[in-house]
CSV table of C-alpha atoms (C1' of nucleotides) in Angstrom, one decimal:
chain,number,residue,atom,x,y,z
A,1,UNK,CA,-1.6,-26.7,-6.6
A,2,UNK,CA,1.4,-24.8,-8.1
A,3,UNK,CA,2.5,-21.8,-6.2
A,4,UNK,CA,2.0,-19.4,-9.1
A,5,UNK,CA,-1.8,-20.5,-9.5
A,6,UNK,CA,-2.3,-20.1,-5.7
A,7,UNK,CA,-0.8,-16.7,-5.8
A,8,UNK,CA,-3.2,-15.6,-8.7
A,9,UNK,CA,-6.1,-17.0,-6.9
A,10,UNK,CA,-5.2,-15.0,-3.6
A,11,UNK,CA,-4.5,-11.8,-5.7
A,12,UNK,CA,-7.8,-12.2,-7.2
A,13,UNK,CA,-9.4,-12.4,-3.7
A,14,UNK,CA,-7.3,-9.6,-2.5
A,15,UNK,CA,-9.3,-6.6,-3.5
A,16,UNK,CA,-12.4,-5.5,-1.3
A,17,UNK,CA,-14.6,-5.1,-4.4
A,18,UNK,CA,-13.7,-8.6,-5.8
A,19,UNK,CA,-13.9,-10.3,-2.6
A,20,UNK,CA,-17.4,-9.0,-2.1
A,21,UNK,CA,-18.4,-10.1,-5.5
A,22,UNK,CA,-16.8,-13.6,-4.8
A,23,UNK,CA,-18.7,-13.7,-1.4
A,24,UNK,CA,-21.9,-12.9,-3.1
A,25,UNK,CA,-21.4,-15.8,-5.5
A,26,UNK,CA,-20.4,-18.2,-2.7
A,27,UNK,CA,-23.4,-17.5,-0.9
A,28,UNK,CA,-25.6,-17.7,-3.9
A,29,UNK,CA,-24.9,-21.4,-4.4
A,30,UNK,CA,-25.1,-23.6,-7.5
A,31,UNK,CA,-27.5,-21.7,-9.3
A,32,UNK,CA,-25.2,-18.7,-9.5
A,33,UNK,CA,-26.2,-15.0,-10.3
A,34,UNK,CA,-26.5,-13.0,-13.4
A,35,UNK,CA,-24.0,-10.0,-13.8
A,36,UNK,CA,-27.1,-7.7,-13.3
A,37,UNK,CA,-28.0,-9.4,-9.9
A,38,UNK,CA,-24.4,-8.9,-8.7
A,39,UNK,CA,-24.5,-5.3,-9.8
A,40,UNK,CA,-27.7,-4.7,-7.8
A,41,UNK,CA,-26.4,-6.4,-4.6
A,42,UNK,CA,-23.0,-4.7,-4.5
A,43,UNK,CA,-23.7,-1.3,-6.3
A,44,UNK,CA,-20.5,-1.7,-8.4
A,45,UNK,CA,-20.8,0.0,-11.9
A,46,UNK,CA,-21.1,-2.3,-14.9
A,47,UNK,CA,-17.7,-1.5,-16.6
A,48,UNK,CA,-15.9,-2.0,-13.2
A,49,UNK,CA,-17.8,-5.2,-12.5
A,50,UNK,CA,-16.8,-6.7,-15.7
A,51,UNK,CA,-13.4,-5.8,-15.2
A,52,UNK,CA,-13.5,-7.7,-11.8
A,53,UNK,CA,-15.4,-10.6,-13.0
A,54,UNK,CA,-12.8,-11.2,-15.7
A,55,UNK,CA,-10.1,-11.1,-13.2
A,56,UNK,CA,-12.0,-13.7,-11.0
A,57,UNK,CA,-12.6,-15.8,-14.1
A,58,UNK,CA,-9.0,-15.8,-15.2
A,59,UNK,CA,-7.9,-16.9,-11.7
A,60,UNK,CA,-10.6,-19.5,-12.1
A,61,UNK,CA,-12.4,-18.5,-9.0
A,62,UNK,CA,-15.6,-18.4,-10.7
A,63,UNK,CA,-17.1,-19.7,-13.9
A,64,UNK,CA,-19.3,-17.9,-16.6
A,65,UNK,CA,-21.7,-19.2,-18.8
A,66,UNK,CA,-24.0,-17.2,-21.5
A,67,UNK,CA,-27.6,-18.0,-21.4
A,68,UNK,CA,-29.4,-15.9,-23.8
A,69,UNK,CA,-28.5,-12.4,-23.5
A,70,UNK,CA,-27.4,-12.8,-19.7
A,71,UNK,CA,-24.3,-14.5,-18.2
A,72,UNK,CA,-24.5,-16.7,-15.3
A,73,UNK,CA,-21.9,-16.6,-12.9
A,74,UNK,CA,-20.9,-19.2,-10.4
A,75,UNK,CA,-18.4,-19.7,-7.6
A,76,UNK,CA,-15.9,-22.5,-8.5
A,77,UNK,CA,-16.1,-24.4,-5.2
A,78,UNK,CA,-13.6,-26.9,-6.2
A,79,UNK,CA,-10.9,-24.5,-6.8
A,80,UNK,CA,-11.8,-22.2,-3.7
A,81,UNK,CA,-11.6,-25.2,-1.6
A,82,UNK,CA,-8.0,-26.1,-3.0
A,83,UNK,CA,-6.9,-22.5,-2.3
A,84,UNK,CA,-8.2,-22.7,1.3
A,85,UNK,CA,-6.2,-26.0,1.7
A,86,UNK,CA,-3.1,-24.6,0.3
A,87,UNK,CA,-2.6,-21.9,3.1
A,88,UNK,CA,-1.6,-24.3,5.7
A,89,UNK,CA,-0.7,-27.4,3.5
A,90,UNK,CA,2.9,-27.7,4.3
A,91,UNK,CA,2.6,-26.6,7.8
A,92,UNK,CA,5.8,-27.2,9.9
A,93,UNK,CA,7.2,-29.7,7.2
A,94,UNK,CA,10.8,-28.3,8.0
A,95,UNK,CA,10.1,-28.2,11.8
A,96,UNK,CA,12.7,-30.0,13.8
A,97,UNK,CA,11.7,-32.0,16.7
A,98,UNK,CA,13.6,-31.4,19.9
A,99,UNK,CA,13.1,-32.7,23.4
B,1,UNK,CA,-13.6,-11.8,10.2
B,2,UNK,CA,-14.3,-8.6,8.5
B,3,UNK,CA,-14.3,-8.5,5.0
B,4,UNK,CA,-11.8,-5.8,4.7
B,5,UNK,CA,-9.4,-7.8,7.0
B,6,UNK,CA,-9.8,-10.9,4.8
B,7,UNK,CA,-9.2,-8.8,1.5
B,8,UNK,CA,-6.0,-7.5,2.9
B,9,UNK,CA,-4.8,-11.0,4.1
B,10,UNK,CA,-5.3,-12.3,0.7
B,11,UNK,CA,-3.7,-9.3,-1.1
B,12,UNK,CA,-0.6,-9.9,1.1
B,13,UNK,CA,-0.5,-13.7,-0.3
B,14,UNK,CA,-1.4,-12.6,-3.8
B,15,UNK,CA,2.2,-12.0,-5.0
B,16,UNK,CA,4.5,-14.7,-5.8
B,17,UNK,CA,7.3,-13.6,-3.9
B,18,UNK,CA,5.4,-13.1,-0.8
B,19,UNK,CA,3.5,-16.2,-1.1
B,20,UNK,CA,6.8,-17.8,-1.2
B,21,UNK,CA,8.0,-16.1,1.8
B,22,UNK,CA,4.9,-17.2,3.7
B,23,UNK,CA,5.2,-20.8,2.7
B,24,UNK,CA,8.8,-20.7,3.6
B,25,UNK,CA,7.6,-19.6,7.2
B,26,UNK,CA,4.7,-22.0,7.3
B,27,UNK,CA,7.1,-24.8,6.8
B,28,UNK,CA,9.4,-23.5,9.2
B,29,UNK,CA,7.1,-24.0,12.0
B,30,UNK,CA,7.0,-22.3,15.5
B,31,UNK,CA,10.6,-21.6,15.7
B,32,UNK,CA,10.4,-19.1,12.9
B,33,UNK,CA,13.1,-17.9,10.5
B,34,UNK,CA,15.6,-14.8,10.7
B,35,UNK,CA,15.3,-12.3,7.9
B,36,UNK,CA,18.8,-13.6,6.7
B,37,UNK,CA,17.5,-17.2,6.7
B,38,UNK,CA,14.6,-16.3,4.5
B,39,UNK,CA,16.8,-14.2,2.2
B,40,UNK,CA,19.0,-17.1,1.6
B,41,UNK,CA,16.1,-19.6,1.1
B,42,UNK,CA,14.3,-17.3,-1.4
B,43,UNK,CA,17.1,-15.2,-3.0
B,44,UNK,CA,15.1,-12.1,-2.6
B,45,UNK,CA,17.4,-9.0,-2.1
B,46,UNK,CA,17.2,-7.4,1.2
B,47,UNK,CA,15.5,-4.3,0.6
B,48,UNK,CA,12.9,-6.0,-1.4
B,49,UNK,CA,12.4,-8.5,1.3
B,50,UNK,CA,12.1,-6.1,4.0
B,51,UNK,CA,9.3,-4.4,2.0
B,52,UNK,CA,7.3,-7.8,1.5
B,53,UNK,CA,7.9,-8.7,5.2
B,54,UNK,CA,6.4,-5.4,6.3
B,55,UNK,CA,3.4,-6.0,3.9
B,56,UNK,CA,2.8,-9.5,5.4
B,57,UNK,CA,3.0,-8.2,8.9
B,58,UNK,CA,0.7,-5.4,8.6
B,59,UNK,CA,-1.7,-8.0,7.1
B,60,UNK,CA,-1.2,-10.0,10.4
B,61,UNK,CA,0.0,-12.9,8.4
B,62,UNK,CA,3.3,-13.1,10.2
B,63,UNK,CA,4.7,-11.8,13.3
B,64,UNK,CA,8.0,-10.3,14.1
B,65,UNK,CA,10.2,-10.2,17.1
B,66,UNK,CA,13.6,-8.8,17.5
B,67,UNK,CA,16.0,-11.1,19.1
B,68,UNK,CA,19.4,-9.0,19.6
B,69,UNK,CA,20.3,-7.7,16.2
B,70,UNK,CA,18.3,-10.3,14.4
B,71,UNK,CA,14.6,-10.5,13.7
B,72,UNK,CA,12.7,-13.6,14.1
B,73,UNK,CA,9.7,-14.0,11.7
B,74,UNK,CA,6.9,-16.6,12.5
B,75,UNK,CA,3.7,-17.3,10.6
B,76,UNK,CA,0.7,-16.5,12.3
B,77,UNK,CA,-1.1,-19.8,12.2
B,78,UNK,CA,-4.2,-18.8,13.9
B,79,UNK,CA,-4.9,-15.8,11.4
B,80,UNK,CA,-4.2,-18.0,8.5
B,81,UNK,CA,-6.5,-20.8,9.7
B,82,UNK,CA,-9.3,-18.0,9.8
B,83,UNK,CA,-8.5,-16.8,6.4
B,84,UNK,CA,-8.7,-20.3,5.0
B,85,UNK,CA,-12.0,-20.8,6.8
B,86,UNK,CA,-13.3,-17.5,5.6
B,87,UNK,CA,-13.2,-18.5,1.9
B,88,UNK,CA,-16.1,-20.9,2.0
B,89,UNK,CA,-17.6,-19.8,5.2
B,90,UNK,CA,-21.0,-18.5,4.1
B,91,UNK,CA,-21.2,-21.2,1.2
B,92,UNK,CA,-24.6,-21.4,-0.3
B,93,UNK,CA,-26.4,-19.3,2.6
B,94,UNK,CA,-28.6,-17.6,0.1
B,95,UNK,CA,-29.3,-20.9,-1.8
B,96,UNK,CA,-33.0,-21.8,-2.2
B,97,UNK,CA,-34.0,-25.1,-1.8
B,98,UNK,CA,-36.1,-26.7,-4.4
B,99,UNK,CA,-37.9,-30.0,-5.2
C,1,DT,C1',-35.5,-4.8,-39.1
C,2,DC,C1',-36.1,-2.0,-35.3
C,3,DT,C1',-35.8,-1.5,-30.4
C,4,DA,C1',-34.8,-2.7,-25.7
C,5,DT,C1',-32.0,-5.2,-22.6
C,6,DA,C1',-27.6,-7.3,-20.9
C,7,DT,C1',-22.9,-7.1,-20.7
C,8,DT,C1',-18.3,-6.1,-22.6
C,9,DT,C1',-14.6,-3.2,-24.4
C,10,DC,C1',-12.4,1.1,-25.0
C,11,DT,C1',-10.1,4.9,-22.9
C,12,DA,C1',-8.0,7.6,-19.7
C,13,DG,C1',-6.9,9.5,-15.1
C,14,DT,C1',-5.4,8.2,-10.6
C,15,DT,C1',-3.6,5.2,-7.5
C,16,DT,C1',-0.8,1.5,-5.7
C,17,DT,C1',2.7,-2.0,-6.3
C,18,DA,C1',7.1,-4.1,-7.2
C,19,DT,C1',11.9,-3.7,-7.5
C,20,DC,C1',16.5,-3.0,-5.7
C,21,DG,C1',20.8,0.0,-4.9
C,22,DA,C1',22.8,3.0,-1.6
C,23,DA,C1',22.5,5.1,2.8
C,24,DA,C1',20.9,4.7,7.4
C,25,DT,C1',20.0,2.5,11.8
C,26,DA,C1',20.4,-1.0,15.6
C,27,DT,C1',22.7,-3.9,18.3
C,28,DA,C1',26.7,-6.9,19.5
C,29,DA,C1',31.4,-7.6,20.3
C,30,DG,C1',36.2,-6.4,20.9
D,1,DC,C1',34.7,3.9,20.8
D,2,DT,C1',35.4,1.1,16.7
D,3,DT,C1',34.2,-2.3,14.0
D,4,DA,C1',31.1,-5.8,11.9
D,5,DT,C1',26.7,-7.7,11.3
D,6,DA,C1',21.7,-7.6,10.6
D,7,DT,C1',17.9,-5.3,9.1
D,8,DT,C1',15.3,-1.2,7.5
D,9,DT,C1',14.4,3.2,5.2
D,10,DC,C1',15.1,6.3,1.3
D,11,DG,C1',14.6,7.2,-3.4
D,12,DA,C1',13.8,6.6,-8.0
D,13,DT,C1',11.7,4.0,-11.7
D,14,DA,C1',8.9,0.9,-14.1
D,15,DA,C1',4.9,-1.8,-14.2
D,16,DA,C1',0.2,-2.9,-12.8
D,17,DA,C1',-4.3,-2.2,-10.8
D,18,DC,C1',-8.9,0.5,-9.8
D,19,DT,C1',-12.4,3.0,-11.4
D,20,DA,C1',-16.1,4.5,-14.4
D,21,DG,C1',-18.3,6.9,-18.3
D,22,DA,C1',-19.1,6.4,-23.0
D,23,DA,C1',-19.3,3.5,-27.0
D,24,DA,C1',-19.6,-0.9,-29.0
D,25,DT,C1',-21.3,-5.7,-29.1
D,26,DA,C1',-24.7,-9.6,-28.3
D,27,DT,C1',-29.2,-11.4,-28.3
D,28,DA,C1',-34.2,-11.3,-27.7
D,29,DG,C1',-38.5,-10.0,-29.1
D,30,DA,C1',-41.9,-7.2,-31.5
DNA sequence: TCTATATTTCTAGTTTTATCGAAATATAAG
DNA sequence: CTTATATTTCGATAAAACTAGAAATATAGA
């Protein structure tokens, strides 16, 4: 994963509100949640929530799908997994061995 | 780990410059690097770098130790590991099983 | 078509962040 | 005590983010 992509991902997780939204979706599993569901569980006002969801979507942390007049939001587990791996990926690559 | 703490950590990783600094330190291993070393490798001006290092330190992503007139910076592997784990920690906790 | 529901866009005010030169501080060495 | 080196703080500016009410859009159903 590119550093730029990773930074964008972490930035999207780096707000309390958004991390709470993301965690809610991670908990929810494959079925995902409607925007309204998330609104209920987090108490975040609609306009603010829409803003955060857009942020999370453009960082590829979640995926949105319209179903009738509702929108289903799901965590993007693959990308999240890749971000988690990125953090320590290159651990100690430059470390010199000494006696 | 508390959500607030995690958010602060991800926020600190969520800037390209800072993520580059962090990655440099993660690569460096247990010996760490001096501020000047990081400055050389990243090309970030001193005052800007000091700002970012403070940010990373207060998020507990790195640790600083004065050694004479230099300062040794090390990645905080434990905390980084915990953050990586946090991302998917509660995966699917709310998911309902169905036939 | 009219109405109700779900979600987003618009707009604006406030706060936070990023950047970096210049000056200040800390410490070592002579 | 003076000088040189390493790093931080100050100060200022520009850019980006957070928040949320009000208005707009999209779609379903009667």
